[in-house]
Tab-separated table of C-alpha atoms in Angstrom:
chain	number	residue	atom	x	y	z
A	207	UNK	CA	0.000	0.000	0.000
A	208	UNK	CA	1.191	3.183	-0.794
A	209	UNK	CA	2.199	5.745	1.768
A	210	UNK	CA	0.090	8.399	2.762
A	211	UNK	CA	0.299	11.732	5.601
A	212	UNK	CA	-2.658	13.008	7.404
A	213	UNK	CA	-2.912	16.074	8.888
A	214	UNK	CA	-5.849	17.126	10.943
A	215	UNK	CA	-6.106	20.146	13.687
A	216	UNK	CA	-4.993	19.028	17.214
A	217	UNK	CA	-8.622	19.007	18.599
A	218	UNK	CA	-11.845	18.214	16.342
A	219	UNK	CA	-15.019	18.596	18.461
A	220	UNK	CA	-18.150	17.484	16.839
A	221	UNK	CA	-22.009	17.788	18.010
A	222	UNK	CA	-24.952	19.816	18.468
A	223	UNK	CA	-24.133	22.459	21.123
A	224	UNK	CA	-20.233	22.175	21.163
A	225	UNK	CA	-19.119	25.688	20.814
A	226	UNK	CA	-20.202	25.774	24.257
A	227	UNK	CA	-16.896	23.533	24.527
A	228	UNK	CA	-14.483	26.466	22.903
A	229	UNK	CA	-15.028	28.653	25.851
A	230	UNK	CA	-13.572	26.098	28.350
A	231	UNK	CA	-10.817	25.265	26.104
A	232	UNK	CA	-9.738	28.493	25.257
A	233	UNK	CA	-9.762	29.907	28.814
A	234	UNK	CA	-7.068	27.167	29.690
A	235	UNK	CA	-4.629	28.304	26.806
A	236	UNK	CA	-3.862	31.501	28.786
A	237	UNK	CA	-4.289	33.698	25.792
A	238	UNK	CA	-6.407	36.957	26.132
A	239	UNK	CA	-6.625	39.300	22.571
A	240	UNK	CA	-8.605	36.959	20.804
A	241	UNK	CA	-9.741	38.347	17.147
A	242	UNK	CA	-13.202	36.757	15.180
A	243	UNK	CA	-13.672	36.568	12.075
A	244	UNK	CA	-17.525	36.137	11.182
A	245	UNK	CA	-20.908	37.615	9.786
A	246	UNK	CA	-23.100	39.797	11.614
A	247	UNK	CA	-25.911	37.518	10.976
A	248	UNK	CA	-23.776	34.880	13.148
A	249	UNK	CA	-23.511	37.177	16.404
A	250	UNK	CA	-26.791	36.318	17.760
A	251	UNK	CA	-25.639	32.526	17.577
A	252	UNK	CA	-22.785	33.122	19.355
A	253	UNK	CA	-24.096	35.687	21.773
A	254	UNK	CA	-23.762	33.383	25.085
A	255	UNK	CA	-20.198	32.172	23.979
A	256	UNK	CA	-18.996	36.004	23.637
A	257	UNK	CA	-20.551	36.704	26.990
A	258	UNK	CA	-18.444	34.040	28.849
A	259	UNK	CA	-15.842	35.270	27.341
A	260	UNK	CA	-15.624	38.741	28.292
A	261	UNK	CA	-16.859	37.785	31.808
A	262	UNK	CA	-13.660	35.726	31.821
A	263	UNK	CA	-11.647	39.434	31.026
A	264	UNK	CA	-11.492	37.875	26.901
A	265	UNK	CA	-10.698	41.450	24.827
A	266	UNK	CA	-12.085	40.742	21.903
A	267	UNK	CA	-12.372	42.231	18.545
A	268	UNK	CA	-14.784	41.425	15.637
A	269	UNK	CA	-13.885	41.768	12.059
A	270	UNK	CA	-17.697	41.156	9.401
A	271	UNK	CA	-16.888	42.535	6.092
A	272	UNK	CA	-15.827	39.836	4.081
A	273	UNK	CA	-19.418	39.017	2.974
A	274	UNK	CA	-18.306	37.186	-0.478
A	275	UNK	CA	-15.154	35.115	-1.353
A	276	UNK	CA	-12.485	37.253	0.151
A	277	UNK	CA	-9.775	38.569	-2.600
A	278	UNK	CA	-6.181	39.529	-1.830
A	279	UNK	CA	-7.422	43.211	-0.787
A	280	UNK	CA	-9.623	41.671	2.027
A	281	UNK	CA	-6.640	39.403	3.321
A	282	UNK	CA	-4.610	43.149	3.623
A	283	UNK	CA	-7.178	44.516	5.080
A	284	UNK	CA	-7.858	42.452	7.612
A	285	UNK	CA	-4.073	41.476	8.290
A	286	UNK	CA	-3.967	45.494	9.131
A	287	UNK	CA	-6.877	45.600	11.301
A	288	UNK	CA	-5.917	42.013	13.156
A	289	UNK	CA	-1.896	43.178	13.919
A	290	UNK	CA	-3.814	46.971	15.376
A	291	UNK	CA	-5.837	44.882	17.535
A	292	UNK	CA	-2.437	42.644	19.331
A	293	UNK	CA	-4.249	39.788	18.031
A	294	UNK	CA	-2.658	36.815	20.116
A	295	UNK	CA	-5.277	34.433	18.830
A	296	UNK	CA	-8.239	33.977	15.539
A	297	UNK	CA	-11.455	32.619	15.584
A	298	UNK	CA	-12.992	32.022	12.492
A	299	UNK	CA	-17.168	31.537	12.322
A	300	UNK	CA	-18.947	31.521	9.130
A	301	UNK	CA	-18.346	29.920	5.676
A	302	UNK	CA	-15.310	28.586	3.747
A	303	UNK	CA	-14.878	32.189	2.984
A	304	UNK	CA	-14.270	33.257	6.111
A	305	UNK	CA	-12.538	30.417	7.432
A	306	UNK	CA	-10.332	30.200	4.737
A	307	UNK	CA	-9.033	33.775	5.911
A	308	UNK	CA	-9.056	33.558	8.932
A	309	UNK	CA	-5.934	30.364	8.325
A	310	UNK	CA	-4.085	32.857	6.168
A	311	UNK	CA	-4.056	36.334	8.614
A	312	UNK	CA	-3.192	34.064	11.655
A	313	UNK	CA	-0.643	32.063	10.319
A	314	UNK	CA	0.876	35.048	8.541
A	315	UNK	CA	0.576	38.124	11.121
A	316	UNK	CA	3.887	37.546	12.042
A	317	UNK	CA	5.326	36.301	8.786
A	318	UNK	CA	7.576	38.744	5.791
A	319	UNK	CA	6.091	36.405	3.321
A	320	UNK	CA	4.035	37.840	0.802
A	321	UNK	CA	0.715	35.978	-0.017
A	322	UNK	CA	1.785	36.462	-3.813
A	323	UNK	CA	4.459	34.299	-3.141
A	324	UNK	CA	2.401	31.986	-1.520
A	325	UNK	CA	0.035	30.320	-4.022
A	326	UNK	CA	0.808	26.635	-4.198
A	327	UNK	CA	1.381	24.057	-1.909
A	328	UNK	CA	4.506	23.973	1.124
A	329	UNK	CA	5.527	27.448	0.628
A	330	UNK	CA	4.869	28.656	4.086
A	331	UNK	CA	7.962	28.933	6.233
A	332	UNK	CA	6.377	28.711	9.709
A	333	UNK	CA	3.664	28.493	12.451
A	334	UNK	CA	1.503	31.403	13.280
A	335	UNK	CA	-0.822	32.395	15.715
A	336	UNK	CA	-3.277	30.178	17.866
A	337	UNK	CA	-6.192	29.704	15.920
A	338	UNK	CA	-9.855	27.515	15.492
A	339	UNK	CA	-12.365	27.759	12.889
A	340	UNK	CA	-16.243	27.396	13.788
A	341	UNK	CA	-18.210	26.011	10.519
A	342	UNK	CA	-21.810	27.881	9.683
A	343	UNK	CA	-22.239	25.538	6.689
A	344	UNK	CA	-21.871	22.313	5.904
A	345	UNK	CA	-19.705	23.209	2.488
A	346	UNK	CA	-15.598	23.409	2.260
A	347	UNK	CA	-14.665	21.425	5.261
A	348	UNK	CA	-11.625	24.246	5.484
A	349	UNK	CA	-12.167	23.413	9.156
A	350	UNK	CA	-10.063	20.598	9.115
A	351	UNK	CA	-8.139	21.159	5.534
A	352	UNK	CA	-4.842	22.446	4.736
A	353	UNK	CA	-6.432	24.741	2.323
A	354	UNK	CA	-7.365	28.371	1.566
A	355	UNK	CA	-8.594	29.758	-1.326
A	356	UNK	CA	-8.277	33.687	-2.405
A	357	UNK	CA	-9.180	35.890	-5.511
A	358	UNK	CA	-6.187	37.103	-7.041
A	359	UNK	CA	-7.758	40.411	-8.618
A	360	UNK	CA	-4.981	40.899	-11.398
A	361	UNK	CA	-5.408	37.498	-12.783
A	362	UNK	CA	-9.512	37.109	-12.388
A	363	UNK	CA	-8.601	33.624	-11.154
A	364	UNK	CA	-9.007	31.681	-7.778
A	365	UNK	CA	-5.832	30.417	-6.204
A	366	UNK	CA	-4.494	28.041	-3.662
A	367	UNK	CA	-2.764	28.246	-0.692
A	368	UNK	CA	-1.995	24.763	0.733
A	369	UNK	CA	0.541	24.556	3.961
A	370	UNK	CA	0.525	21.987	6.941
A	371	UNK	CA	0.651	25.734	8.986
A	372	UNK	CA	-2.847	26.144	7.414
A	373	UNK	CA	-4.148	23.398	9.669
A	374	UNK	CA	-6.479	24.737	12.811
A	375	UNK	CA	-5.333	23.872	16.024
A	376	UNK	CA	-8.787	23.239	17.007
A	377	UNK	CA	-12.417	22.817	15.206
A	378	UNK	CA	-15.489	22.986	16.787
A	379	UNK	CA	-18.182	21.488	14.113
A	380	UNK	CA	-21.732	22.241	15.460
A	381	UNK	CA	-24.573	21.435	13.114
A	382	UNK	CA	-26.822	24.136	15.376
A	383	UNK	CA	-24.596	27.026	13.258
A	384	UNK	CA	-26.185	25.745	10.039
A	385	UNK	CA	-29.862	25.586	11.179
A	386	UNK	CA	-30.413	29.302	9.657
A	387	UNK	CA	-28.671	28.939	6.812
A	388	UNK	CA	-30.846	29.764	3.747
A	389	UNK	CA	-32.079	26.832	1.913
A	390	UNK	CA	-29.737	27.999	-1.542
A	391	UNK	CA	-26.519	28.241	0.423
A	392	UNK	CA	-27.587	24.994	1.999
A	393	UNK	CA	-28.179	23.123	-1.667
A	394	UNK	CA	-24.869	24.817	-2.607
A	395	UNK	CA	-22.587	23.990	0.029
A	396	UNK	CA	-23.475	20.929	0.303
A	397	UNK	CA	-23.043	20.179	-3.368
A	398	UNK	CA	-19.373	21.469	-2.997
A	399	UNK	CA	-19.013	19.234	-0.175
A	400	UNK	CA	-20.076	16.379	-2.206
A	401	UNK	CA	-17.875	17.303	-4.698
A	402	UNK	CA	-14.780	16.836	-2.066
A	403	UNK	CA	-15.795	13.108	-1.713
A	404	UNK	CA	-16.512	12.646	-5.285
A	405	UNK	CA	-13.195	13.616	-6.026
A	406	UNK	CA	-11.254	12.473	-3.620
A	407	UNK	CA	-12.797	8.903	-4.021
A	408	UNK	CA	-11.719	8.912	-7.770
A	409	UNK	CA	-8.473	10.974	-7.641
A	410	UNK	CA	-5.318	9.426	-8.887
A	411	UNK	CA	-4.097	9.959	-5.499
A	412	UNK	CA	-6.491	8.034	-3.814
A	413	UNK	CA	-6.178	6.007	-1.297
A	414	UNK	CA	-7.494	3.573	1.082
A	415	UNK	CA	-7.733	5.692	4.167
A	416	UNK	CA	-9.000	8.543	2.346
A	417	UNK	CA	-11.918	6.081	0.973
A	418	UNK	CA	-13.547	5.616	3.509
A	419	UNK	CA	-13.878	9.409	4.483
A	420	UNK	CA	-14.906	9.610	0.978
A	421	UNK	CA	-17.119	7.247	0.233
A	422	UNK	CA	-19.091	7.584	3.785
A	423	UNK	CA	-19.469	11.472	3.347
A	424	UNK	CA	-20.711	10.384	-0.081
A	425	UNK	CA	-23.353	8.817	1.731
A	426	UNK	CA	-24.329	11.055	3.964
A	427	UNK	CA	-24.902	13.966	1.763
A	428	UNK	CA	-26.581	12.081	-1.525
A	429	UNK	CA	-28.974	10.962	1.024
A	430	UNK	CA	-29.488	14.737	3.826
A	431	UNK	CA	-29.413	17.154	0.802
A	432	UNK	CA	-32.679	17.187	0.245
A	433	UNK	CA	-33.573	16.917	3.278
A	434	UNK	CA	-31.993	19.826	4.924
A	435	UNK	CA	-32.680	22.189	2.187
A	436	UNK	CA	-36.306	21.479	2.494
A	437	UNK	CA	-36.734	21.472	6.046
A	438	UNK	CA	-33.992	23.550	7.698
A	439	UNK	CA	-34.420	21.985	10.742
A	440	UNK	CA	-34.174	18.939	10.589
A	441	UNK	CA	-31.666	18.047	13.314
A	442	UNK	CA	-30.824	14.922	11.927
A	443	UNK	CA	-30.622	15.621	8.461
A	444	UNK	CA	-28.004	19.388	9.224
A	445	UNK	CA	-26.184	16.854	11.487
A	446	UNK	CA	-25.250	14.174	8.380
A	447	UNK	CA	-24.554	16.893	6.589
A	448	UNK	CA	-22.199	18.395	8.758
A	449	UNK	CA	-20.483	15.263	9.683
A	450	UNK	CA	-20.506	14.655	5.382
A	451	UNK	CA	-18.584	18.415	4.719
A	452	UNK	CA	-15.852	17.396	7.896
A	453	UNK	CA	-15.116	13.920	6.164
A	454	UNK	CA	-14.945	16.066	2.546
A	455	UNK	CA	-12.618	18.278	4.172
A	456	UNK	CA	-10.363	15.246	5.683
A	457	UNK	CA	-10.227	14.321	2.059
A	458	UNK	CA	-8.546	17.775	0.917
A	459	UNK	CA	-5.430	17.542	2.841
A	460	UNK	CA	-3.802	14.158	1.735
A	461	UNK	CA	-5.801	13.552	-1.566
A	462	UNK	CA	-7.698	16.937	-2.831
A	463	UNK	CA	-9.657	17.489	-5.249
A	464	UNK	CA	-9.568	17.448	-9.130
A	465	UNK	CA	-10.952	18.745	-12.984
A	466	UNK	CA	-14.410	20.543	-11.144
A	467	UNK	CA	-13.047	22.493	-8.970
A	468	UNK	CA	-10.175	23.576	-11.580
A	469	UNK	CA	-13.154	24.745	-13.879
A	470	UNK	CA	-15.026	26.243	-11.279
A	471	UNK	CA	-12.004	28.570	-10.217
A	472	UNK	CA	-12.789	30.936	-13.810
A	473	UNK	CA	-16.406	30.854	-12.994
A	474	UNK	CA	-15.955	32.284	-9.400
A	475	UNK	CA	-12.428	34.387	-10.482
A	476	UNK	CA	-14.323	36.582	-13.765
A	477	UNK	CA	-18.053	36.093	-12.764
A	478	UNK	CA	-18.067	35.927	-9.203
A	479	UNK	CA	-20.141	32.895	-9.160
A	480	UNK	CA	-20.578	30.441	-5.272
A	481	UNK	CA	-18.100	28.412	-5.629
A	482	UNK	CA	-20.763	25.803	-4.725
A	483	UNK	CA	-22.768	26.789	-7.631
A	484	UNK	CA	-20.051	26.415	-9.653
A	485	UNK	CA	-19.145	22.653	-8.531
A	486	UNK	CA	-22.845	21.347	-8.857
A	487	UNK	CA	-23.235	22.938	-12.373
A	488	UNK	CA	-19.790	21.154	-13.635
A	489	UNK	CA	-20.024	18.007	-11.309
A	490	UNK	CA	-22.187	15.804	-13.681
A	491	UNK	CA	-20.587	17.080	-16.956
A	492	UNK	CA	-17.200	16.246	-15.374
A	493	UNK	CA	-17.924	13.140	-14.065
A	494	UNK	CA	-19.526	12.018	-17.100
A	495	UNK	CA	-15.890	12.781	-19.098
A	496	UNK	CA	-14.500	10.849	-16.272
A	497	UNK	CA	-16.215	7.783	-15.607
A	498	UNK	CA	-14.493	5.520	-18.348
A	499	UNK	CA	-11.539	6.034	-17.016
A	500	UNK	CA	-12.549	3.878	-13.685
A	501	UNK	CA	-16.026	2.643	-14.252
A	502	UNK	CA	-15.707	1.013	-11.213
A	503	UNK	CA	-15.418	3.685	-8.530
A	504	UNK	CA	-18.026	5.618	-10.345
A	505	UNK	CA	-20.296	2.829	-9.780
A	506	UNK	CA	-19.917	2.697	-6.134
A	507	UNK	CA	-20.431	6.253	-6.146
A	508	UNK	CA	-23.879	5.887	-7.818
A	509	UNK	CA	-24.821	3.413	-5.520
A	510	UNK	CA	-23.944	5.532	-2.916
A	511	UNK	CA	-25.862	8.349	-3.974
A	512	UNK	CA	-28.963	4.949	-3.805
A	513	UNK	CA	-28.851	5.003	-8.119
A	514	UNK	CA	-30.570	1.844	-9.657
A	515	UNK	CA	-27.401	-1.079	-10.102
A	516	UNK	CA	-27.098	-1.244	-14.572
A	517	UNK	CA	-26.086	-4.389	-16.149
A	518	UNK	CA	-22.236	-3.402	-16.104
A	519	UNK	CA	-19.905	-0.539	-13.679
A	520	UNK	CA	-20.525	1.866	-16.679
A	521	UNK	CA	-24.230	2.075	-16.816
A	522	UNK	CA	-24.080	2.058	-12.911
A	523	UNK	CA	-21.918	5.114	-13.221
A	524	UNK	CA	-24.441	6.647	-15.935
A	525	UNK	CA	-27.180	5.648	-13.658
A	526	UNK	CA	-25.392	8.168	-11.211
A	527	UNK	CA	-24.320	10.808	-13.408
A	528	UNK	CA	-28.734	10.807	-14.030
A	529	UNK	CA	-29.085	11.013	-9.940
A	530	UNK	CA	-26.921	14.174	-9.222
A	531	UNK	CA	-28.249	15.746	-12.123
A	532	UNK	CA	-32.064	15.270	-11.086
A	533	UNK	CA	-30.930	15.789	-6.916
A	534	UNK	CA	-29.665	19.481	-8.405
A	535	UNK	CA	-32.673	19.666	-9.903
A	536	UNK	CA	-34.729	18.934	-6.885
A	537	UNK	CA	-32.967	20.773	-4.531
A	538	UNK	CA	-33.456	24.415	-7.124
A	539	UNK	CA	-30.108	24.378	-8.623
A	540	UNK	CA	-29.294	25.488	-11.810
A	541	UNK	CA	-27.741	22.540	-14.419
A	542	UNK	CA	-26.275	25.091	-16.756
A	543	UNK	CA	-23.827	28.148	-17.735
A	544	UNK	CA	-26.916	29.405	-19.527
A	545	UNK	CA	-29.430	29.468	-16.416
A	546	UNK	CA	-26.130	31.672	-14.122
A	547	UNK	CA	-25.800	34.285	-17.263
A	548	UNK	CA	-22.361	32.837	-18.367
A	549	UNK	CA	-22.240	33.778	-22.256
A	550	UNK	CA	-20.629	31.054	-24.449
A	551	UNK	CA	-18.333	33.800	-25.698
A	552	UNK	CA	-16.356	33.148	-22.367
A	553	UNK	CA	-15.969	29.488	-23.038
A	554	UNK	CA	-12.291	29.432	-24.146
A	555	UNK	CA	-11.131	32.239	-22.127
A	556	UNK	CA	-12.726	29.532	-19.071
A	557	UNK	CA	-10.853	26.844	-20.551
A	558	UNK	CA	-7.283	28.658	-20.536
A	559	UNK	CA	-7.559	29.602	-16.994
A	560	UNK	CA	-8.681	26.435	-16.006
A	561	UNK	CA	-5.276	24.871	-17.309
A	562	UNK	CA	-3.085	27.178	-14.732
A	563	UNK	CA	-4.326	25.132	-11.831
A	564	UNK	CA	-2.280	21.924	-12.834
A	565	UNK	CA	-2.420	21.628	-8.843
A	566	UNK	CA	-5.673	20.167	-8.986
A	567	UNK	CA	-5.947	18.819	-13.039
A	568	UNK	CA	-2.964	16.761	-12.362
A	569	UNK	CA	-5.261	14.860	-9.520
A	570	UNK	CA	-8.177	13.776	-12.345
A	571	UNK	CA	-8.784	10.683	-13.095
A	572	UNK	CA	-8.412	11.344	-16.724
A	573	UNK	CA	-6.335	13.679	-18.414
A	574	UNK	CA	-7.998	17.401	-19.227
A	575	UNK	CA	-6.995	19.588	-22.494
A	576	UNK	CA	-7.768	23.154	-22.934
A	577	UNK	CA	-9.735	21.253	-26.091
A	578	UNK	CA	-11.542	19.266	-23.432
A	579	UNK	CA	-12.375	21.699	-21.313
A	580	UNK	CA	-14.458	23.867	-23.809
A	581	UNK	CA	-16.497	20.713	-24.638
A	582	UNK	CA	-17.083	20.487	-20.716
A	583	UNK	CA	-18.312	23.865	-20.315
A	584	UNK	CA	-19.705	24.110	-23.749
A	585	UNK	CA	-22.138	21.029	-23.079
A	586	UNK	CA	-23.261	22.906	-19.828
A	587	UNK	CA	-25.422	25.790	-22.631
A	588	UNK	CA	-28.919	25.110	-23.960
């Protein structure tokens, strides 16, 4: 068996109700300028937490203006606001957005790296601050991922920072954050999170270990979606689909992802699209280019998902490429570029950014030309 590292925060504390757990733990780390990163919509959740905190002589500062996928501006923003503050410790509570930058200003207040230089994978030098991240959607699993994604303005285009320093030291996963969340973010994040198993299960990289993360959050979202974005709260249902997005985001770290999130990066760089819109509009046209190539794992991903068994692995995989399609469908999202306002025109300016991020292409199953990747996005009009 081939070798394989996993790196996961410290502390991962999972359940209804947990964040009441942060406020114990942090008061025992003797640390005392703690910085948030969040919504405003998220204070009233957090309201009691805050309150222990400043009982307990906590000075704390909030930071809520990164209200869409934060850019390299927001990160120098906030990295100027955070070092004003004596920041000795982050908290990040929201989205992949936000927790995304909250990893990058902690680990990098005290750092002369450049986040230009930074887009790729190892290139940070060291440790930074204490920091935890506090999930509001069950979505990017950055929670307990080495990742963060910004918008690099002068190139239109989505990029990657991926660093073992990038890891939380703690994550507090509490499915009672997502209750509120809007029934569209809910569809969409959890279609992104789906997309993290999907293509983790069929990387080349897979592995083993990282199967049965994979293949179990698989599970658990193909079967909550619906569920949760119907009926908000349904405990059960935001619980699976929390626990799905946490074993997505194990996924990211030693095995990552692949060809649909590389073509979602142009859609969310030049047209500021969700990124999760973006996944569940290119995850059946991808995995329908990808399937031949191992018919098999796209099988047990269909029955998975609970697709009808076909008479061979590659009309069980069809079978599921028809499921994910028609969940999308049930659960209000859009199935093409033409429903989101994308015009065709863009198509191979799409496709050419796509190929700069080899870092995830080079994980697909099958091999992706620029050629290749018009016909993806180009099958995705009507």
């Amino acid at each position: 068996m081939k070798e394989i590292t996993l790196l996961q925060p410290q502390k991962i504390v999972f359940g209804t109700n947990c964040i009441d757990k942060f406020v114990n733990d942090y008061l025992k780390l003797g640390l005392n300028r703690l910085f948030i990163i969040t919504m405003p919509v998220i204070r009233p959740l957090i309201s009691n937490m805050v309150e222990r905190l400043n009982k307990n002589g906590i000075h704390i500062e909030f930071y809520e203006k990164i209200c869409n996928e934060p850019s390299i501006t927001d990160f120098d923003v906030l990295m100027a606001e955070a070092k004003k503050f004596g920041a000795d410790s982050f908290l990040g509570i929201g989205g992949g957005s936000i927790l995304d930058i909250t990893k990058l200003v902690a680990t990098l207040i005290d750092s002369n790296q450049k986040i230009e230089d930074l887009f790729g994978i190892d290139l940070i030098n060291q440790k930074g601050k204490w920091f935890a991240c506090m999930p509001t959607t069950a979505g990017t699993g950055s929670e307990v991922s080495p990742n963060a994604i910004l918008l690099d303005e002068k190139d239109s285009l989505k990029k990657g920072v991926v660093s073992q320093y990038l890891i939380a030291d703690a994550a507090y996963i509490d499915p009672k954050l997502t209750w509120s969340v809007p029934a569209k973010i809910t569809a969409e994040t959890g279609m992104d999170a789906l997309t993290h198993c999907i293509e983790a299960y069929t990387n080349k990289f897979a592995h083993p270990i990282v199967d049965m993360y994979a293949l179990q959050g698989i599970k658990l979202i193909a079967n909550n979606i619906f569920k949760a974005v119907t009926d908000g709260n349904n405990v059960e249902a935001r619980e699976a689909m929390a626990l799905g997005s946490m074993y997505g985001g194990l996924c990211l770290g030693p095995v990552n992802t692949a060809a649909v999130h590389a073509l979602s990066y142009p859609l969310g760089g030049e047209f500021h699209i969700s990124h999760g819109l973006s996944n569940a509009i290119l995850l059946p046209s991808v995995m329908k280019f990808n399937y031949a190539a191992n018919p098999k794992k796209y099988a047990d991903i269909a029955i998975a998902f609970g697709a009808k068994r076909g008479a061979t692995d590659e009309e069980t995989a069809l079978n599921g490429v028809d499921y994910i399609t028609n969940l999308s469908i049930k659960c209000g999202i859009p199935t093409t570029l033409t429903e989101i306002g994308i015009p065709q025109e863009a198509v191979s300016r799409m496709a050419k950014a796509a190929m700069k991020v080899q870092r995830l292409l080079k994980n697909n199953p099958r091999e992706v030309t620029e050629t290749d990747a018009c016909d993806i996005y180009n099958n995705l009009y009507k």
